[in-house]
């Protein structure tokens, strides 16, 4: 059951090559707002069931169940979407029933744009946009990243330490 609720990042690491996780980024809590609102709506609909005629009581229960399933799917989708920074690359794993895995070596990262909308500045999240030589990849936009400045600095440090830009830093 753990495979359905956790993306298991360790299986994607190149441990034989010495790859280690620098940061595993989960979505900021604000990414779950829509799912929580849908679950609250489902609960409100379910609460109306005792006040509906007995012959029609199945209708709010069916609608509430459908909305609750969709809200649960949205929440699980946000939970399963992980962005990982390693000492060799960045990658993203996402998907509930089928998994998608997109990888970008550090050497291909040309530019990272961090955008922080007004609401994101208040609540502490932002969005990453990666620019690389190949523009069509699954890592172009990473949304709802908590503490975006710290995450951007972590990526810049890893790139710097790898010697891809500027003088190589030795730890």
mmCIF file with all atom_site columns, C-alpha atoms in Angstrom:
data_model
loop_
_atom_site.group_PDB
_atom_site.id
_atom_site.type_symbol
_atom_site.label_atom_id
_atom_site.label_alt_id
_atom_site.label_comp_id
_atom_site.label_asym_id
_atom_site.label_entity_id
_atom_site.label_seq_id
_atom_site.pdbx_PDB_ins_code
_atom_site.Cartn_x
_atom_site.Cartn_y
_atom_site.Cartn_z
_atom_site.occupancy
_atom_site.B_iso_or_equiv
_atom_site.pdbx_formal_charge
_atom_site.auth_seq_id
_atom_site.auth_comp_id
_atom_site.auth_asym_id
_atom_site.auth_atom_id
_atom_site.pdbx_PDB_model_num
ATOM 1   C CA . UNK A 1 1   ? 0.000   0.000  0.000   1.00 0.00 ? 1   UNK A CA 1
ATOM 2   C CA . UNK A 1 2   ? 2.965   2.330  0.596   1.00 0.00 ? 2   UNK A CA 1
ATOM 3   C CA . UNK A 1 3   ? 3.685   2.371  -3.143  1.00 0.00 ? 3   UNK A CA 1
ATOM 4   C CA . UNK A 1 4   ? 0.294   3.917  -3.750  1.00 0.00 ? 4   UNK A CA 1
ATOM 5   C CA . UNK A 1 5   ? 0.769   6.751  -1.279  1.00 0.00 ? 5   UNK A CA 1
ATOM 6   C CA . UNK A 1 6   ? 4.524   7.400  -1.478  1.00 0.00 ? 6   UNK A CA 1
ATOM 7   C CA . UNK A 1 7   ? 6.607   7.892  -4.651  1.00 0.00 ? 7   UNK A CA 1
ATOM 8   C CA . UNK A 1 8   ? 9.709   6.090  -3.186  1.00 0.00 ? 8   UNK A CA 1
ATOM 9   C CA . UNK A 1 9   ? 12.398  8.457  -4.430  1.00 0.00 ? 9   UNK A CA 1
ATOM 10  C CA . UNK A 1 10  ? 15.194  6.036  -3.525  1.00 0.00 ? 10  UNK A CA 1
ATOM 11  C CA . UNK A 1 11  ? 14.451  3.752  -6.466  1.00 0.00 ? 11  UNK A CA 1
ATOM 12  C CA . UNK A 1 12  ? 15.362  6.545  -8.903  1.00 0.00 ? 12  UNK A CA 1
ATOM 13  C CA . UNK A 1 13  ? 18.794  7.276  -7.429  1.00 0.00 ? 13  UNK A CA 1
ATOM 14  C CA . UNK A 1 14  ? 22.020  6.140  -9.071  1.00 0.00 ? 14  UNK A CA 1
ATOM 15  C CA . UNK A 1 15  ? 23.539  4.889  -5.822  1.00 0.00 ? 15  UNK A CA 1
ATOM 16  C CA . UNK A 1 16  ? 26.357  3.028  -7.579  1.00 0.00 ? 16  UNK A CA 1
ATOM 17  C CA . UNK A 1 17  ? 27.473  6.358  -9.066  1.00 0.00 ? 17  UNK A CA 1
ATOM 18  C CA . UNK A 1 18  ? 27.430  8.099  -5.679  1.00 0.00 ? 18  UNK A CA 1
ATOM 19  C CA . UNK A 1 19  ? 24.229  10.057 -6.202  1.00 0.00 ? 19  UNK A CA 1
ATOM 20  C CA . UNK A 1 20  ? 22.692  11.449 -3.023  1.00 0.00 ? 20  UNK A CA 1
ATOM 21  C CA . UNK A 1 21  ? 19.598  13.529 -2.378  1.00 0.00 ? 21  UNK A CA 1
ATOM 22  C CA . UNK A 1 22  ? 20.330  17.160 -1.525  1.00 0.00 ? 22  UNK A CA 1
ATOM 23  C CA . UNK A 1 23  ? 16.669  18.159 -1.180  1.00 0.00 ? 23  UNK A CA 1
ATOM 24  C CA . UNK A 1 24  ? 13.305  16.475 -1.752  1.00 0.00 ? 24  UNK A CA 1
ATOM 25  C CA . UNK A 1 25  ? 10.692  19.126 -2.435  1.00 0.00 ? 25  UNK A CA 1
ATOM 26  C CA . UNK A 1 26  ? 7.067   18.435 -1.619  1.00 0.00 ? 26  UNK A CA 1
ATOM 27  C CA . UNK A 1 27  ? 4.283   20.811 -2.567  1.00 0.00 ? 27  UNK A CA 1
ATOM 28  C CA . UNK A 1 28  ? 3.508   23.712 -0.290  1.00 0.00 ? 28  UNK A CA 1
ATOM 29  C CA . UNK A 1 29  ? 0.311   23.287 1.746   1.00 0.00 ? 29  UNK A CA 1
ATOM 30  C CA . UNK A 1 30  ? -1.518  25.811 -0.444  1.00 0.00 ? 30  UNK A CA 1
ATOM 31  C CA . UNK A 1 31  ? -1.463  23.301 -3.304  1.00 0.00 ? 31  UNK A CA 1
ATOM 32  C CA . UNK A 1 32  ? -3.946  21.220 -1.302  1.00 0.00 ? 32  UNK A CA 1
ATOM 33  C CA . UNK A 1 33  ? -6.563  23.989 -0.918  1.00 0.00 ? 33  UNK A CA 1
ATOM 34  C CA . UNK A 1 34  ? -8.747  22.848 -3.821  1.00 0.00 ? 34  UNK A CA 1
ATOM 35  C CA . UNK A 1 35  ? -8.760  19.253 -2.581  1.00 0.00 ? 35  UNK A CA 1
ATOM 36  C CA . UNK A 1 36  ? -9.685  20.336 0.952   1.00 0.00 ? 36  UNK A CA 1
ATOM 37  C CA . UNK A 1 37  ? -12.479 22.542 -0.362  1.00 0.00 ? 37  UNK A CA 1
ATOM 38  C CA . UNK A 1 38  ? -13.882 19.639 -2.380  1.00 0.00 ? 38  UNK A CA 1
ATOM 39  C CA . UNK A 1 39  ? -13.762 17.366 0.667   1.00 0.00 ? 39  UNK A CA 1
ATOM 40  C CA . UNK A 1 40  ? -15.511 20.023 2.768   1.00 0.00 ? 40  UNK A CA 1
ATOM 41  C CA . UNK A 1 41  ? -18.210 20.371 0.089   1.00 0.00 ? 41  UNK A CA 1
ATOM 42  C CA . UNK A 1 42  ? -18.672 16.604 0.097   1.00 0.00 ? 42  UNK A CA 1
ATOM 43  C CA . UNK A 1 43  ? -19.046 16.659 3.879   1.00 0.00 ? 43  UNK A CA 1
ATOM 44  C CA . UNK A 1 44  ? -21.610 19.468 3.671   1.00 0.00 ? 44  UNK A CA 1
ATOM 45  C CA . UNK A 1 45  ? -23.609 17.552 1.058   1.00 0.00 ? 45  UNK A CA 1
ATOM 46  C CA . UNK A 1 46  ? -23.484 14.432 3.173   1.00 0.00 ? 46  UNK A CA 1
ATOM 47  C CA . UNK A 1 47  ? -24.759 16.435 6.148   1.00 0.00 ? 47  UNK A CA 1
ATOM 48  C CA . UNK A 1 48  ? -27.875 17.378 4.141   1.00 0.00 ? 48  UNK A CA 1
ATOM 49  C CA . UNK A 1 49  ? -28.865 13.728 3.676   1.00 0.00 ? 49  UNK A CA 1
ATOM 50  C CA . UNK A 1 50  ? -31.015 13.507 6.852   1.00 0.00 ? 50  UNK A CA 1
ATOM 51  C CA . UNK A 1 51  ? -33.056 16.481 5.664   1.00 0.00 ? 51  UNK A CA 1
ATOM 52  C CA . UNK A 1 52  ? -33.852 15.057 2.205   1.00 0.00 ? 52  UNK A CA 1
ATOM 53  C CA . UNK A 1 53  ? -36.876 12.867 1.543   1.00 0.00 ? 53  UNK A CA 1
ATOM 54  C CA . UNK A 1 54  ? -35.996 9.200  2.035   1.00 0.00 ? 54  UNK A CA 1
ATOM 55  C CA . UNK A 1 55  ? -36.659 8.367  -1.630  1.00 0.00 ? 55  UNK A CA 1
ATOM 56  C CA . UNK A 1 56  ? -34.082 10.964 -2.765  1.00 0.00 ? 56  UNK A CA 1
ATOM 57  C CA . UNK A 1 57  ? -31.484 10.514 0.017   1.00 0.00 ? 57  UNK A CA 1
ATOM 58  C CA . UNK A 1 58  ? -29.280 8.503  -2.336  1.00 0.00 ? 58  UNK A CA 1
ATOM 59  C CA . UNK A 1 59  ? -28.710 11.544 -4.566  1.00 0.00 ? 59  UNK A CA 1
ATOM 60  C CA . UNK A 1 60  ? -26.752 13.781 -2.126  1.00 0.00 ? 60  UNK A CA 1
ATOM 61  C CA . UNK A 1 61  ? -24.892 10.687 -0.916  1.00 0.00 ? 61  UNK A CA 1
ATOM 62  C CA . UNK A 1 62  ? -23.874 9.785  -4.473  1.00 0.00 ? 62  UNK A CA 1
ATOM 63  C CA . UNK A 1 63  ? -22.835 13.342 -5.322  1.00 0.00 ? 63  UNK A CA 1
ATOM 64  C CA . UNK A 1 64  ? -20.942 13.684 -2.009  1.00 0.00 ? 64  UNK A CA 1
ATOM 65  C CA . UNK A 1 65  ? -19.150 10.377 -2.621  1.00 0.00 ? 65  UNK A CA 1
ATOM 66  C CA . UNK A 1 66  ? -18.148 11.426 -6.128  1.00 0.00 ? 66  UNK A CA 1
ATOM 67  C CA . UNK A 1 67  ? -16.858 14.810 -4.974  1.00 0.00 ? 67  UNK A CA 1
ATOM 68  C CA . UNK A 1 68  ? -15.005 13.171 -2.051  1.00 0.00 ? 68  UNK A CA 1
ATOM 69  C CA . UNK A 1 69  ? -13.315 10.684 -4.395  1.00 0.00 ? 69  UNK A CA 1
ATOM 70  C CA . UNK A 1 70  ? -12.243 13.504 -6.707  1.00 0.00 ? 70  UNK A CA 1
ATOM 71  C CA . UNK A 1 71  ? -10.935 15.585 -3.769  1.00 0.00 ? 71  UNK A CA 1
ATOM 72  C CA . UNK A 1 72  ? -8.996  12.588 -2.472  1.00 0.00 ? 72  UNK A CA 1
ATOM 73  C CA . UNK A 1 73  ? -7.524  12.015 -5.949  1.00 0.00 ? 73  UNK A CA 1
ATOM 74  C CA . UNK A 1 74  ? -6.437  15.676 -6.145  1.00 0.00 ? 74  UNK A CA 1
ATOM 75  C CA . UNK A 1 75  ? -4.809  15.535 -2.702  1.00 0.00 ? 75  UNK A CA 1
ATOM 76  C CA . UNK A 1 76  ? -3.022  12.292 -3.525  1.00 0.00 ? 76  UNK A CA 1
ATOM 77  C CA . UNK A 1 77  ? -1.835  13.757 -6.833  1.00 0.00 ? 77  UNK A CA 1
ATOM 78  C CA . UNK A 1 78  ? -0.282  16.717 -5.019  1.00 0.00 ? 78  UNK A CA 1
ATOM 79  C CA . UNK A 1 79  ? 1.285   14.421 -2.422  1.00 0.00 ? 79  UNK A CA 1
ATOM 80  C CA . UNK A 1 80  ? 2.802   12.130 -5.061  1.00 0.00 ? 80  UNK A CA 1
ATOM 81  C CA . UNK A 1 81  ? 4.368   15.014 -7.026  1.00 0.00 ? 81  UNK A CA 1
ATOM 82  C CA . UNK A 1 82  ? 7.988   15.319 -5.863  1.00 0.00 ? 82  UNK A CA 1
ATOM 83  C CA . UNK A 1 83  ? 10.842  17.424 -7.140  1.00 0.00 ? 83  UNK A CA 1
ATOM 84  C CA . UNK A 1 84  ? 14.274  16.124 -6.122  1.00 0.00 ? 84  UNK A CA 1
ATOM 85  C CA . UNK A 1 85  ? 17.648  17.840 -6.184  1.00 0.00 ? 85  UNK A CA 1
ATOM 86  C CA . UNK A 1 86  ? 20.648  15.519 -6.103  1.00 0.00 ? 86  UNK A CA 1
ATOM 87  C CA . UNK A 1 87  ? 24.370  16.082 -6.430  1.00 0.00 ? 87  UNK A CA 1
ATOM 88  C CA . UNK A 1 88  ? 24.145  15.051 -10.137 1.00 0.00 ? 88  UNK A CA 1
ATOM 89  C CA . UNK A 1 89  ? 20.743  16.120 -11.456 1.00 0.00 ? 89  UNK A CA 1
ATOM 90  C CA . UNK A 1 90  ? 17.267  17.340 -10.719 1.00 0.00 ? 90  UNK A CA 1
ATOM 91  C CA . UNK A 1 91  ? 14.265  15.131 -11.335 1.00 0.00 ? 91  UNK A CA 1
ATOM 92  C CA . UNK A 1 92  ? 10.539  15.062 -10.844 1.00 0.00 ? 92  UNK A CA 1
ATOM 93  C CA . UNK A 1 93  ? 8.314   12.096 -10.078 1.00 0.00 ? 93  UNK A CA 1
ATOM 94  C CA . UNK A 1 94  ? 4.565   12.492 -10.282 1.00 0.00 ? 94  UNK A CA 1
ATOM 95  C CA . UNK A 1 95  ? 1.385   10.579 -10.952 1.00 0.00 ? 95  UNK A CA 1
ATOM 96  C CA . UNK A 1 96  ? -1.121  8.648  -8.881  1.00 0.00 ? 96  UNK A CA 1
ATOM 97  C CA . UNK A 1 97  ? -1.965  5.517  -10.882 1.00 0.00 ? 97  UNK A CA 1
ATOM 98  C CA . UNK A 1 98  ? 0.764   5.780  -13.513 1.00 0.00 ? 98  UNK A CA 1
ATOM 99  C CA . UNK A 1 99  ? 4.097   7.420  -12.752 1.00 0.00 ? 99  UNK A CA 1
ATOM 100 C CA . UNK A 1 100 ? 6.003   9.912  -14.831 1.00 0.00 ? 100 UNK A CA 1
ATOM 101 C CA . UNK A 1 101 ? 9.672   10.547 -14.215 1.00 0.00 ? 101 UNK A CA 1
ATOM 102 C CA . UNK A 1 102 ? 11.553  13.474 -15.780 1.00 0.00 ? 102 UNK A CA 1
ATOM 103 C CA . UNK A 1 103 ? 15.272  14.067 -15.312 1.00 0.00 ? 103 UNK A CA 1
ATOM 104 C CA . UNK A 1 104 ? 17.629  16.912 -16.119 1.00 0.00 ? 104 UNK A CA 1
ATOM 105 C CA . UNK A 1 105 ? 21.377  16.704 -15.514 1.00 0.00 ? 105 UNK A CA 1
ATOM 106 C CA . UNK A 1 106 ? 22.822  19.742 -13.756 1.00 0.00 ? 106 UNK A CA 1
ATOM 107 C CA . UNK A 1 107 ? 24.914  20.519 -16.825 1.00 0.00 ? 107 UNK A CA 1
ATOM 108 C CA . UNK A 1 108 ? 21.771  21.165 -18.903 1.00 0.00 ? 108 UNK A CA 1
ATOM 109 C CA . UNK A 1 109 ? 20.298  23.757 -16.557 1.00 0.00 ? 109 UNK A CA 1
ATOM 110 C CA . UNK A 1 110 ? 20.848  27.089 -18.265 1.00 0.00 ? 110 UNK A CA 1
ATOM 111 C CA . UNK A 1 111 ? 18.607  29.279 -16.159 1.00 0.00 ? 111 UNK A CA 1
ATOM 112 C CA . UNK A 1 112 ? 16.102  29.031 -13.318 1.00 0.00 ? 112 UNK A CA 1
ATOM 113 C CA . UNK A 1 113 ? 13.339  31.582 -13.033 1.00 0.00 ? 113 UNK A CA 1
ATOM 114 C CA . UNK A 1 114 ? 11.689  31.801 -9.632  1.00 0.00 ? 114 UNK A CA 1
ATOM 115 C CA . UNK A 1 115 ? 8.338   33.542 -9.671  1.00 0.00 ? 115 UNK A CA 1
ATOM 116 C CA . UNK A 1 116 ? 6.577   34.429 -6.455  1.00 0.00 ? 116 UNK A CA 1
ATOM 117 C CA . UNK A 1 117 ? 3.020   35.625 -6.955  1.00 0.00 ? 117 UNK A CA 1
ATOM 118 C CA . UNK A 1 118 ? 1.577   38.038 -4.390  1.00 0.00 ? 118 UNK A CA 1
ATOM 119 C CA . UNK A 1 119 ? -0.250  35.259 -2.526  1.00 0.00 ? 119 UNK A CA 1
ATOM 120 C CA . UNK A 1 120 ? 2.908   33.129 -2.716  1.00 0.00 ? 120 UNK A CA 1
ATOM 121 C CA . UNK A 1 121 ? 4.939   35.877 -1.108  1.00 0.00 ? 121 UNK A CA 1
ATOM 122 C CA . UNK A 1 122 ? 2.446   36.022 1.753   1.00 0.00 ? 122 UNK A CA 1
ATOM 123 C CA . UNK A 1 123 ? 2.335   32.255 2.320   1.00 0.00 ? 123 UNK A CA 1
ATOM 124 C CA . UNK A 1 124 ? 5.960   31.450 1.416   1.00 0.00 ? 124 UNK A CA 1
ATOM 125 C CA . UNK A 1 125 ? 5.805   29.597 -1.890  1.00 0.00 ? 125 UNK A CA 1
ATOM 126 C CA . UNK A 1 126 ? 6.849   30.184 -5.477  1.00 0.00 ? 126 UNK A CA 1
ATOM 127 C CA . UNK A 1 127 ? 7.128   28.509 -8.852  1.00 0.00 ? 127 UNK A CA 1
ATOM 128 C CA . UNK A 1 128 ? 10.273  27.376 -10.683 1.00 0.00 ? 128 UNK A CA 1
ATOM 129 C CA . UNK A 1 129 ? 10.727  27.565 -14.432 1.00 0.00 ? 129 UNK A CA 1
ATOM 130 C CA . UNK A 1 130 ? 13.789  25.713 -15.733 1.00 0.00 ? 130 UNK A CA 1
ATOM 131 C CA . UNK A 1 131 ? 15.340  26.793 -19.006 1.00 0.00 ? 131 UNK A CA 1
ATOM 132 C CA . UNK A 1 132 ? 17.479  24.269 -20.826 1.00 0.00 ? 132 UNK A CA 1
ATOM 133 C CA . UNK A 1 133 ? 18.652  23.562 -24.352 1.00 0.00 ? 133 UNK A CA 1
ATOM 134 C CA . UNK A 1 134 ? 15.684  21.223 -24.896 1.00 0.00 ? 134 UNK A CA 1
ATOM 135 C CA . UNK A 1 135 ? 12.578  23.195 -23.933 1.00 0.00 ? 135 UNK A CA 1
ATOM 136 C CA . UNK A 1 136 ? 10.057  20.345 -24.025 1.00 0.00 ? 136 UNK A CA 1
ATOM 137 C CA . UNK A 1 137 ? 10.689  18.321 -20.894 1.00 0.00 ? 137 UNK A CA 1
ATOM 138 C CA . UNK A 1 138 ? 8.731   17.415 -17.796 1.00 0.00 ? 138 UNK A CA 1
ATOM 139 C CA . UNK A 1 139 ? 10.817  19.719 -15.623 1.00 0.00 ? 139 UNK A CA 1
ATOM 140 C CA . UNK A 1 140 ? 10.006  23.059 -17.177 1.00 0.00 ? 140 UNK A CA 1
ATOM 141 C CA . UNK A 1 141 ? 7.517   24.218 -14.531 1.00 0.00 ? 141 UNK A CA 1
ATOM 142 C CA . UNK A 1 142 ? 7.582   23.164 -10.893 1.00 0.00 ? 142 UNK A CA 1
ATOM 143 C CA . UNK A 1 143 ? 4.713   24.797 -9.033  1.00 0.00 ? 143 UNK A CA 1
ATOM 144 C CA . UNK A 1 144 ? 4.007   25.463 -5.347  1.00 0.00 ? 144 UNK A CA 1
ATOM 145 C CA . UNK A 1 145 ? 7.591   25.168 -4.091  1.00 0.00 ? 145 UNK A CA 1
ATOM 146 C CA . UNK A 1 146 ? 7.879   26.074 -0.418  1.00 0.00 ? 146 UNK A CA 1
ATOM 147 C CA . UNK A 1 147 ? 10.803  28.305 0.551   1.00 0.00 ? 147 UNK A CA 1
ATOM 148 C CA . UNK A 1 148 ? 11.708  28.967 -3.114  1.00 0.00 ? 148 UNK A CA 1
ATOM 149 C CA . UNK A 1 149 ? 14.776  31.131 -2.389  1.00 0.00 ? 149 UNK A CA 1
ATOM 150 C CA . UNK A 1 150 ? 16.342  28.418 -0.235  1.00 0.00 ? 150 UNK A CA 1
ATOM 151 C CA . UNK A 1 151 ? 15.605  25.759 -2.870  1.00 0.00 ? 151 UNK A CA 1
ATOM 152 C CA . UNK A 1 152 ? 17.077  27.976 -5.613  1.00 0.00 ? 152 UNK A CA 1
ATOM 153 C CA . UNK A 1 153 ? 20.220  28.501 -3.542  1.00 0.00 ? 153 UNK A CA 1
ATOM 154 C CA . UNK A 1 154 ? 20.483  24.739 -2.952  1.00 0.00 ? 154 UNK A CA 1
ATOM 155 C CA . UNK A 1 155 ? 20.421  24.118 -6.704  1.00 0.00 ? 155 UNK A CA 1
ATOM 156 C CA . UNK A 1 156 ? 22.964  26.879 -7.338  1.00 0.00 ? 156 UNK A CA 1
ATOM 157 C CA . UNK A 1 157 ? 25.268  25.427 -4.647  1.00 0.00 ? 157 UNK A CA 1
ATOM 158 C CA . UNK A 1 158 ? 25.071  21.944 -6.164  1.00 0.00 ? 158 UNK A CA 1
ATOM 159 C CA . UNK A 1 159 ? 25.818  23.320 -9.637  1.00 0.00 ? 159 UNK A CA 1
ATOM 160 C CA . UNK A 1 160 ? 28.736  25.359 -8.260  1.00 0.00 ? 160 UNK A CA 1
ATOM 161 C CA . UNK A 1 161 ? 30.188  22.427 -6.305  1.00 0.00 ? 161 UNK A CA 1
ATOM 162 C CA . UNK A 1 162 ? 29.998  20.176 -9.319  1.00 0.00 ? 162 UNK A CA 1
ATOM 163 C CA . UNK A 1 163 ? 32.285  22.580 -11.184 1.00 0.00 ? 163 UNK A CA 1
ATOM 164 C CA . UNK A 1 164 ? 29.831  23.170 -14.029 1.00 0.00 ? 164 UNK A CA 1
ATOM 165 C CA . UNK A 1 165 ? 29.898  26.940 -13.569 1.00 0.00 ? 165 UNK A CA 1
ATOM 166 C CA . UNK A 1 166 ? 32.817  28.933 -12.247 1.00 0.00 ? 166 UNK A CA 1
ATOM 167 C CA . UNK A 1 167 ? 35.675  27.456 -10.207 1.00 0.00 ? 167 UNK A CA 1
ATOM 168 C CA . UNK A 1 168 ? 35.089  24.061 -8.627  1.00 0.00 ? 168 UNK A CA 1
ATOM 169 C CA . UNK A 1 169 ? 34.490  24.199 -4.873  1.00 0.00 ? 169 UNK A CA 1
ATOM 170 C CA . UNK A 1 170 ? 35.966  21.335 -2.865  1.00 0.00 ? 170 UNK A CA 1
ATOM 171 C CA . UNK A 1 171 ? 34.339  20.276 0.421   1.00 0.00 ? 171 UNK A CA 1
#
